[in-house]
Amino acid sequence: MKLELIQGDLTKVAADAIVNAANSSLLGGGGVDGAIHRAAGPELLAECRLLGGCPTGQAKLTKGYRLPARHVIHTVGPVWQGGTHSEEATLARCYKSVFAQVQAHGLRSVAFPSISTGRFGFPIDRAAPIAVREIRAAFARLPQLEKVTVVLFSPWDLEAYQRALSAAPGENV
Ligand code: AR6
């Protein structure tokens, strides 16, 4: 069991699933969502159209089409509103919902972006500890889970996650 932090492009990662930081329409957007749709091809949008959107904090699974990943788990993170609208609890729910899909589909490897910390404005120093905590909890719960990778786009984002990891040392790392 292994949690790995890397800097790079999530759309290049071969895993059982990559996670999309989507919006509730599930019909694409900018950021990592746009990059995933571009790399997966139009079949991904066609499948997403059948899903009827996704509420904030929940997650839905599709195929990966032209991506190296076999599946995409789309989740909708909270928009940061200053921290007074249960944004931290909602972000934690995104991770739990993603891992519920991982469990339901028997997946062994999953790669995440930093959900909500781009367009949605969630401060990365507050998001990273939540991600680390929820990923560790999933390792403890799911015997099938072998590898979780968090793919950070910038060196600064990578450093924020490394800080969160070293502030809370634990197993499976
Ligand atoms: N690989 C890894 N990380 C990436 C990539 C990539 N190819 N591209 C961007 N990032 P964001 P959000 C990073 O804005 O904050 C979309 O329009 C990025 O640098 O993609 O959850 C959706 O449709 C940042 O650190 O997602 C929604 O409307 C992180 O991914 C909205 O944005 C997340 O940034 C969701 O906003």
PDB file of C-alpha atoms and ligand atoms in Angstrom:
ATOM      1  CA  MET A   1       0.000   0.000   0.000  1.00  0.00           C
ATOM      2  CA  LYS A   2       1.434   3.276  -1.047  1.00  0.00           C
ATOM      3  CA  LEU A   3       0.628   6.987  -1.175  1.00  0.00           C
ATOM      4  CA  GLU A   4       2.767   8.857  -3.667  1.00  0.00           C
ATOM      5  CA  LEU A   5       2.965  12.593  -4.414  1.00  0.00           C
ATOM      6  CA  ILE A   6       4.262  13.622  -7.828  1.00  0.00           C
ATOM      7  CA  GLN A   7       4.437  16.763  -9.903  1.00  0.00           C
ATOM      8  CA  GLY A   8       3.023  16.308 -13.388  1.00  0.00           C
ATOM      9  CA  ASP A   9       0.020  15.973 -15.662  1.00  0.00           C
ATOM     10  CA  LEU A  10      -2.798  13.774 -14.383  1.00  0.00           C
ATOM     11  CA  THR A  11      -3.965  12.960 -17.916  1.00  0.00           C
ATOM     12  CA  LYS A  12      -0.712  11.047 -18.535  1.00  0.00           C
ATOM     13  CA  VAL A  13      -1.082   8.760 -15.532  1.00  0.00           C
ATOM     14  CA  ALA A  14      -1.900   5.087 -16.059  1.00  0.00           C
ATOM     15  CA  ALA A  15      -4.082   3.935 -13.160  1.00  0.00           C
ATOM     16  CA  ASP A  16      -7.322   2.037 -12.692  1.00  0.00           C
ATOM     17  CA  ALA A  17      -8.905   5.496 -12.326  1.00  0.00           C
ATOM     18  CA  ILE A  18      -8.015   9.148 -12.329  1.00  0.00           C
ATOM     19  CA  VAL A  19     -10.203  11.642 -10.498  1.00  0.00           C
ATOM     20  CA  ASN A  20     -11.692  14.644 -12.252  1.00  0.00           C
ATOM     21  CA  ALA A  21     -12.257  17.901 -10.336  1.00  0.00           C
ATOM     22  CA  ALA A  22     -15.465  18.596 -12.243  1.00  0.00           C
ATOM     23  CA  ASN A  23     -18.423  20.940 -11.855  1.00  0.00           C
ATOM     24  CA  SER A  24     -21.972  19.789 -11.185  1.00  0.00           C
ATOM     25  CA  SER A  25     -22.937  19.757 -14.869  1.00  0.00           C
ATOM     26  CA  LEU A  26     -20.267  17.093 -15.610  1.00  0.00           C
ATOM     27  CA  LEU A  27     -20.133  18.602 -19.086  1.00  0.00           C
ATOM     28  CA  GLY A  28     -16.531  19.803 -18.974  1.00  0.00           C
ATOM     29  CA  GLY A  29     -14.835  23.049 -18.083  1.00  0.00           C
ATOM     30  CA  GLY A  30     -11.344  24.466 -17.642  1.00  0.00           C
ATOM     31  CA  GLY A  31      -8.422  23.338 -15.498  1.00  0.00           C
ATOM     32  CA  VAL A  32      -7.911  19.623 -15.009  1.00  0.00           C
ATOM     33  CA  ASP A  33     -11.493  18.949 -16.179  1.00  0.00           C
ATOM     34  CA  GLY A  34     -10.772  20.502 -19.579  1.00  0.00           C
ATOM     35  CA  ALA A  35      -7.476  18.638 -19.849  1.00  0.00           C
ATOM     36  CA  ILE A  36      -9.146  15.291 -19.065  1.00  0.00           C
ATOM     37  CA  HIS A  37     -11.883  15.813 -21.650  1.00  0.00           C
ATOM     38  CA  ARG A  38      -9.354  16.857 -24.295  1.00  0.00           C
ATOM     39  CA  ALA A  39      -7.184  13.809 -23.659  1.00  0.00           C
ATOM     40  CA  ALA A  40     -10.067  11.323 -23.329  1.00  0.00           C
ATOM     41  CA  GLY A  41     -11.837  12.447 -26.513  1.00  0.00           C
ATOM     42  CA  PRO A  42     -15.504  13.176 -27.271  1.00  0.00           C
ATOM     43  CA  GLU A  43     -16.740   9.773 -26.089  1.00  0.00           C
ATOM     44  CA  LEU A  44     -16.171  10.920 -22.507  1.00  0.00           C
ATOM     45  CA  LEU A  45     -18.501  13.893 -22.922  1.00  0.00           C
ATOM     46  CA  ALA A  46     -21.079  11.617 -24.569  1.00  0.00           C
ATOM     47  CA  GLU A  47     -21.072   9.298 -21.528  1.00  0.00           C
ATOM     48  CA  CYS A  48     -21.132  12.268 -19.123  1.00  0.00           C
ATOM     49  CA  ARG A  49     -24.259  13.603 -20.839  1.00  0.00           C
ATOM     50  CA  LEU A  50     -26.083  10.440 -19.752  1.00  0.00           C
ATOM     51  CA  LEU A  51     -25.244  10.956 -16.067  1.00  0.00           C
ATOM     52  CA  GLY A  52     -27.503  13.931 -15.368  1.00  0.00           C
ATOM     53  CA  GLY A  53     -24.853  15.922 -13.513  1.00  0.00           C
ATOM     54  CA  CYS A  54     -23.446  15.335 -10.027  1.00  0.00           C
ATOM     55  CA  PRO A  55     -24.148  17.157  -6.749  1.00  0.00           C
ATOM     56  CA  THR A  56     -21.265  18.773  -4.856  1.00  0.00           C
ATOM     57  CA  GLY A  57     -19.492  16.237  -2.635  1.00  0.00           C
ATOM     58  CA  GLN A  58     -20.596  13.205  -4.658  1.00  0.00           C
ATOM     59  CA  ALA A  59     -18.797  11.197  -7.365  1.00  0.00           C
ATOM     60  CA  LYS A  60     -19.676   9.304 -10.546  1.00  0.00           C
ATOM     61  CA  LEU A  61     -17.595   6.884 -12.619  1.00  0.00           C
ATOM     62  CA  THR A  62     -17.118   6.697 -16.387  1.00  0.00           C
ATOM     63  CA  LYS A  63     -14.736   4.915 -18.713  1.00  0.00           C
ATOM     64  CA  GLY A  64     -11.393   6.550 -19.533  1.00  0.00           C
ATOM     65  CA  TYR A  65     -11.623   6.217 -23.344  1.00  0.00           C
ATOM     66  CA  ARG A  66      -8.357   7.533 -24.884  1.00  0.00           C
ATOM     67  CA  LEU A  67      -6.722   8.187 -21.512  1.00  0.00           C
ATOM     68  CA  PRO A  68      -4.074   5.807 -20.185  1.00  0.00           C
ATOM     69  CA  ALA A  69      -6.366   5.455 -17.131  1.00  0.00           C
ATOM     70  CA  ARG A  70      -9.145   2.868 -17.410  1.00  0.00           C
ATOM     71  CA  HIS A  71     -11.763   4.979 -15.650  1.00  0.00           C
ATOM     72  CA  VAL A  72     -12.490   8.552 -14.621  1.00  0.00           C
ATOM     73  CA  ILE A  73     -14.175   9.229 -11.293  1.00  0.00           C
ATOM     74  CA  HIS A  74     -15.786  12.654 -11.535  1.00  0.00           C
ATOM     75  CA  THR A  75     -16.299  14.515  -8.283  1.00  0.00           C
ATOM     76  CA  VAL A  76     -17.504  18.043  -7.606  1.00  0.00           C
ATOM     77  CA  GLY A  77     -15.554  19.907  -4.952  1.00  0.00           C
ATOM     78  CA  PRO A  78     -16.829  22.860  -2.944  1.00  0.00           C
ATOM     79  CA  VAL A  79     -16.341  26.442  -4.088  1.00  0.00           C
ATOM     80  CA  TRP A  80     -14.350  28.222  -1.359  1.00  0.00           C
ATOM     81  CA  GLN A  81     -16.544  30.835   0.322  1.00  0.00           C
ATOM     82  CA  GLY A  82     -14.203  31.880   3.121  1.00  0.00           C
ATOM     83  CA  GLY A  83     -14.437  28.644   5.096  1.00  0.00           C
ATOM     84  CA  THR A  84     -17.799  29.391   6.713  1.00  0.00           C
ATOM     85  CA  HIS A  85     -19.937  27.152   4.499  1.00  0.00           C
ATOM     86  CA  SER A  86     -18.698  23.702   5.583  1.00  0.00           C
ATOM     87  CA  GLU A  87     -16.238  23.673   2.699  1.00  0.00           C
ATOM     88  CA  GLU A  88     -13.784  21.427   4.604  1.00  0.00           C
ATOM     89  CA  ALA A  89     -16.449  18.812   5.390  1.00  0.00           C
ATOM     90  CA  THR A  90     -17.656  18.928   1.796  1.00  0.00           C
ATOM     91  CA  LEU A  91     -14.136  18.404   0.454  1.00  0.00           C
ATOM     92  CA  ALA A  92     -13.728  15.397   2.781  1.00  0.00           C
ATOM     93  CA  ARG A  93     -17.013  14.028   1.400  1.00  0.00           C
ATOM     94  CA  CYS A  94     -15.579  14.224  -2.147  1.00  0.00           C
ATOM     95  CA  TYR A  95     -12.720  11.921  -1.146  1.00  0.00           C
ATOM     96  CA  LYS A  96     -15.089   9.522   0.646  1.00  0.00           C
ATOM     97  CA  SER A  97     -17.381   9.457  -2.410  1.00  0.00           C
ATOM     98  CA  VAL A  98     -14.451   8.763  -4.733  1.00  0.00           C
ATOM     99  CA  PHE A  99     -13.283   5.886  -2.535  1.00  0.00           C
ATOM    100  CA  ALA A 100     -16.833   4.494  -2.421  1.00  0.00           C
ATOM    101  CA  GLN A 101     -16.608   4.237  -6.239  1.00  0.00           C
ATOM    102  CA  VAL A 102     -13.140   2.702  -5.956  1.00  0.00           C
ATOM    103  CA  GLN A 103     -14.536   0.077  -3.594  1.00  0.00           C
ATOM    104  CA  ALA A 104     -17.686  -0.584  -5.636  1.00  0.00           C
ATOM    105  CA  HIS A 105     -15.689  -1.197  -8.809  1.00  0.00           C
ATOM    106  CA  GLY A 106     -12.841  -3.153  -7.218  1.00  0.00           C
ATOM    107  CA  LEU A 107     -10.170  -0.663  -8.328  1.00  0.00           C
ATOM    108  CA  ARG A 108      -6.642  -0.981  -6.997  1.00  0.00           C
ATOM    109  CA  SER A 109      -4.949   2.246  -8.092  1.00  0.00           C
ATOM    110  CA  VAL A 110      -6.294   5.795  -8.260  1.00  0.00           C
ATOM    111  CA  ALA A 111      -4.695   9.151  -9.038  1.00  0.00           C
ATOM    112  CA  PHE A 112      -6.070  12.480  -7.790  1.00  0.00           C
ATOM    113  CA  PRO A 113      -5.555  16.126  -8.694  1.00  0.00           C
ATOM    114  CA  SER A 114      -5.765  18.721  -5.923  1.00  0.00           C
ATOM    115  CA  ILE A 115      -9.568  18.993  -5.844  1.00  0.00           C
ATOM    116  CA  SER A 116     -11.052  22.522  -5.464  1.00  0.00           C
ATOM    117  CA  THR A 117      -7.715  24.378  -5.153  1.00  0.00           C
ATOM    118  CA  GLY A 118      -7.758  25.883  -8.667  1.00  0.00           C
ATOM    119  CA  ARG A 119     -10.808  27.680 -10.016  1.00  0.00           C
ATOM    120  CA  PHE A 120     -12.805  26.833  -6.909  1.00  0.00           C
ATOM    121  CA  GLY A 121     -10.325  28.771  -4.739  1.00  0.00           C
ATOM    122  CA  PHE A 122      -9.899  26.386  -1.787  1.00  0.00           C
ATOM    123  CA  PRO A 123      -6.580  27.311  -0.049  1.00  0.00           C
ATOM    124  CA  ILE A 124      -4.170  24.478  -0.763  1.00  0.00           C
ATOM    125  CA  ASP A 125      -2.682  24.545   2.756  1.00  0.00           C
ATOM    126  CA  ARG A 126      -6.131  23.722   4.102  1.00  0.00           C
ATOM    127  CA  ALA A 127      -7.036  21.221   1.367  1.00  0.00           C
ATOM    128  CA  ALA A 128      -3.850  19.132   1.485  1.00  0.00           C
ATOM    129  CA  PRO A 129      -4.260  17.853   5.087  1.00  0.00           C
ATOM    130  CA  ILE A 130      -7.846  16.814   4.287  1.00  0.00           C
ATOM    131  CA  ALA A 131      -6.657  14.894   1.213  1.00  0.00           C
ATOM    132  CA  VAL A 132      -3.885  13.154   3.169  1.00  0.00           C
ATOM    133  CA  ARG A 133      -6.251  12.229   6.026  1.00  0.00           C
ATOM    134  CA  GLU A 134      -8.954  10.826   3.740  1.00  0.00           C
ATOM    135  CA  ILE A 135      -6.477   8.860   1.602  1.00  0.00           C
ATOM    136  CA  ARG A 136      -4.954   7.282   4.731  1.00  0.00           C
ATOM    137  CA  ALA A 137      -8.429   6.425   6.018  1.00  0.00           C
ATOM    138  CA  ALA A 138      -9.214   4.742   2.702  1.00  0.00           C
ATOM    139  CA  PHE A 139      -6.044   2.622   2.893  1.00  0.00           C
ATOM    140  CA  ALA A 140      -7.126   1.492   6.354  1.00  0.00           C
ATOM    141  CA  ARG A 141     -10.645   0.606   5.113  1.00  0.00           C
ATOM    142  CA  LEU A 142     -10.036  -0.915   1.681  1.00  0.00           C
ATOM    143  CA  PRO A 143      -7.783  -3.978   1.498  1.00  0.00           C
ATOM    144  CA  GLN A 144      -7.991  -3.943  -2.317  1.00  0.00           C
ATOM    145  CA  LEU A 145      -6.349  -0.506  -2.544  1.00  0.00           C
ATOM    146  CA  GLU A 146      -2.695  -0.746  -3.564  1.00  0.00           C
ATOM    147  CA  LYS A 147      -1.663   2.701  -4.719  1.00  0.00           C
ATOM    148  CA  VAL A 148      -2.912   6.284  -4.508  1.00  0.00           C
ATOM    149  CA  THR A 149      -1.065   9.012  -6.377  1.00  0.00           C
ATOM    150  CA  VAL A 150      -1.708  12.725  -5.966  1.00  0.00           C
ATOM    151  CA  VAL A 151      -0.579  14.546  -9.106  1.00  0.00           C
ATOM    152  CA  LEU A 152       0.264  18.179  -8.441  1.00  0.00           C
ATOM    153  CA  PHE A 153       0.585  20.587 -11.301  1.00  0.00           C
ATOM    154  CA  SER A 154       3.079  23.053  -9.783  1.00  0.00           C
ATOM    155  CA  PRO A 155       6.116  22.638  -7.516  1.00  0.00           C
ATOM    156  CA  TRP A 156       4.394  24.903  -4.945  1.00  0.00           C
ATOM    157  CA  ASP A 157       1.367  22.631  -4.849  1.00  0.00           C
ATOM    158  CA  LEU A 158       3.646  19.614  -4.447  1.00  0.00           C
ATOM    159  CA  GLU A 159       5.364  21.317  -1.514  1.00  0.00           C
ATOM    160  CA  ALA A 160       2.022  22.019   0.164  1.00  0.00           C
ATOM    161  CA  TYR A 161       1.119  18.311  -0.007  1.00  0.00           C
ATOM    162  CA  GLN A 162       4.586  17.279   1.170  1.00  0.00           C
ATOM    163  CA  ARG A 163       4.153  19.571   4.176  1.00  0.00           C
ATOM    164  CA  ALA A 164       0.782  18.006   4.949  1.00  0.00           C
ATOM    165  CA  LEU A 165       2.279  14.540   4.706  1.00  0.00           C
ATOM    166  CA  SER A 166       5.197  15.278   7.016  1.00  0.00           C
ATOM    167  CA  ALA A 167       2.945  17.095   9.510  1.00  0.00           C
ATOM    168  CA  ALA A 168       0.899  13.919   9.908  1.00  0.00           C
ATOM    169  CA  PRO A 169       3.241  10.962   9.578  1.00  0.00           C
ATOM    170  CA  GLY A 170       1.488   7.626   9.433  1.00  0.00           C
ATOM    171  CA  GLU A 171       1.404   4.214   7.860  1.00  0.00           C
ATOM    172  CA  ASN A 172       1.084   3.354   4.194  1.00  0.00           C
ATOM    173  CA  VAL A 173       3.404   6.119   3.058  1.00  0.00           C
TER     174      VAL A 173
HETATM  175  N1  AR6 B   1      -2.898  17.595 -14.104  1.00  0.00           N
HETATM  176  C1  AR6 B   1      -2.861  17.784 -12.757  1.00  0.00           C
HETATM  177  N2  AR6 B   1      -3.357  18.888 -12.149  1.00  0.00           N
HETATM  178  C2  AR6 B   1      -3.890  19.850 -12.949  1.00  0.00           C
HETATM  179  C3  AR6 B   1      -3.979  19.732 -14.351  1.00  0.00           C
HETATM  180  C4  AR6 B   1      -3.438  18.542 -14.930  1.00  0.00           C
HETATM  181  N3  AR6 B   1      -3.464  18.316 -16.257  1.00  0.00           N
HETATM  182  N4  AR6 B   1      -4.565  20.860 -14.833  1.00  0.00           N
HETATM  183  C5  AR6 B   1      -4.833  21.648 -13.772  1.00  0.00           C
HETATM  184  N5  AR6 B   1      -4.421  21.055 -12.640  1.00  0.00           N
HETATM  185  P1  AR6 B   1      -9.081  23.119 -11.192  1.00  0.00           P
HETATM  186  P2  AR6 B   1     -11.207  23.078  -9.117  1.00  0.00           P
HETATM  187  C6  AR6 B   1      -4.513  21.514 -11.243  1.00  0.00           C
HETATM  188  O1  AR6 B   1      -9.341  24.560 -11.453  1.00  0.00           O
HETATM  189  O2  AR6 B   1     -10.500  24.100  -8.317  1.00  0.00           O
HETATM  190  C7  AR6 B   1     -13.122  23.491 -13.913  1.00  0.00           C
HETATM  191  O3  AR6 B   1     -13.475  24.464 -14.840  1.00  0.00           O
HETATM  192  C8  AR6 B   1      -4.682  22.978 -10.966  1.00  0.00           C
HETATM  193  O4  AR6 B   1      -3.426  23.636 -11.077  1.00  0.00           O
HETATM  194  O5  AR6 B   1      -8.898  22.218 -12.352  1.00  0.00           O
HETATM  195  O6  AR6 B   1     -11.768  21.876  -8.407  1.00  0.00           O
HETATM  196  C9  AR6 B   1     -14.288  22.556 -13.580  1.00  0.00           C
HETATM  197  O7  AR6 B   1     -15.127  22.341 -14.667  1.00  0.00           O
HETATM  198  C10 AR6 B   1      -5.192  22.938  -9.524  1.00  0.00           C
HETATM  199  O8  AR6 B   1      -4.103  22.776  -8.617  1.00  0.00           O
HETATM  200  O9  AR6 B   1     -10.307  22.445 -10.300  1.00  0.00           O
HETATM  201  C11 AR6 B   1     -14.966  23.279 -12.470  1.00  0.00           C
HETATM  202  O10 AR6 B   1     -15.851  24.263 -12.959  1.00  0.00           O
HETATM  203  C12 AR6 B   1      -6.024  21.666  -9.474  1.00  0.00           C
HETATM  204  O11 AR6 B   1      -5.680  20.941 -10.673  1.00  0.00           O
HETATM  205  C13 AR6 B   1     -13.834  23.964 -11.731  1.00  0.00           C
HETATM  206  O12 AR6 B   1     -12.797  24.125 -12.697  1.00  0.00           O
HETATM  207  C14 AR6 B   1      -7.510  21.892  -9.459  1.00  0.00           C
HETATM  208  O13 AR6 B   1      -7.832  23.048 -10.224  1.00  0.00           O
HETATM  209  C15 AR6 B   1     -13.305  23.106 -10.619  1.00  0.00           C
HETATM  210  O14 AR6 B   1     -12.354  23.824  -9.889  1.00  0.00           O
END
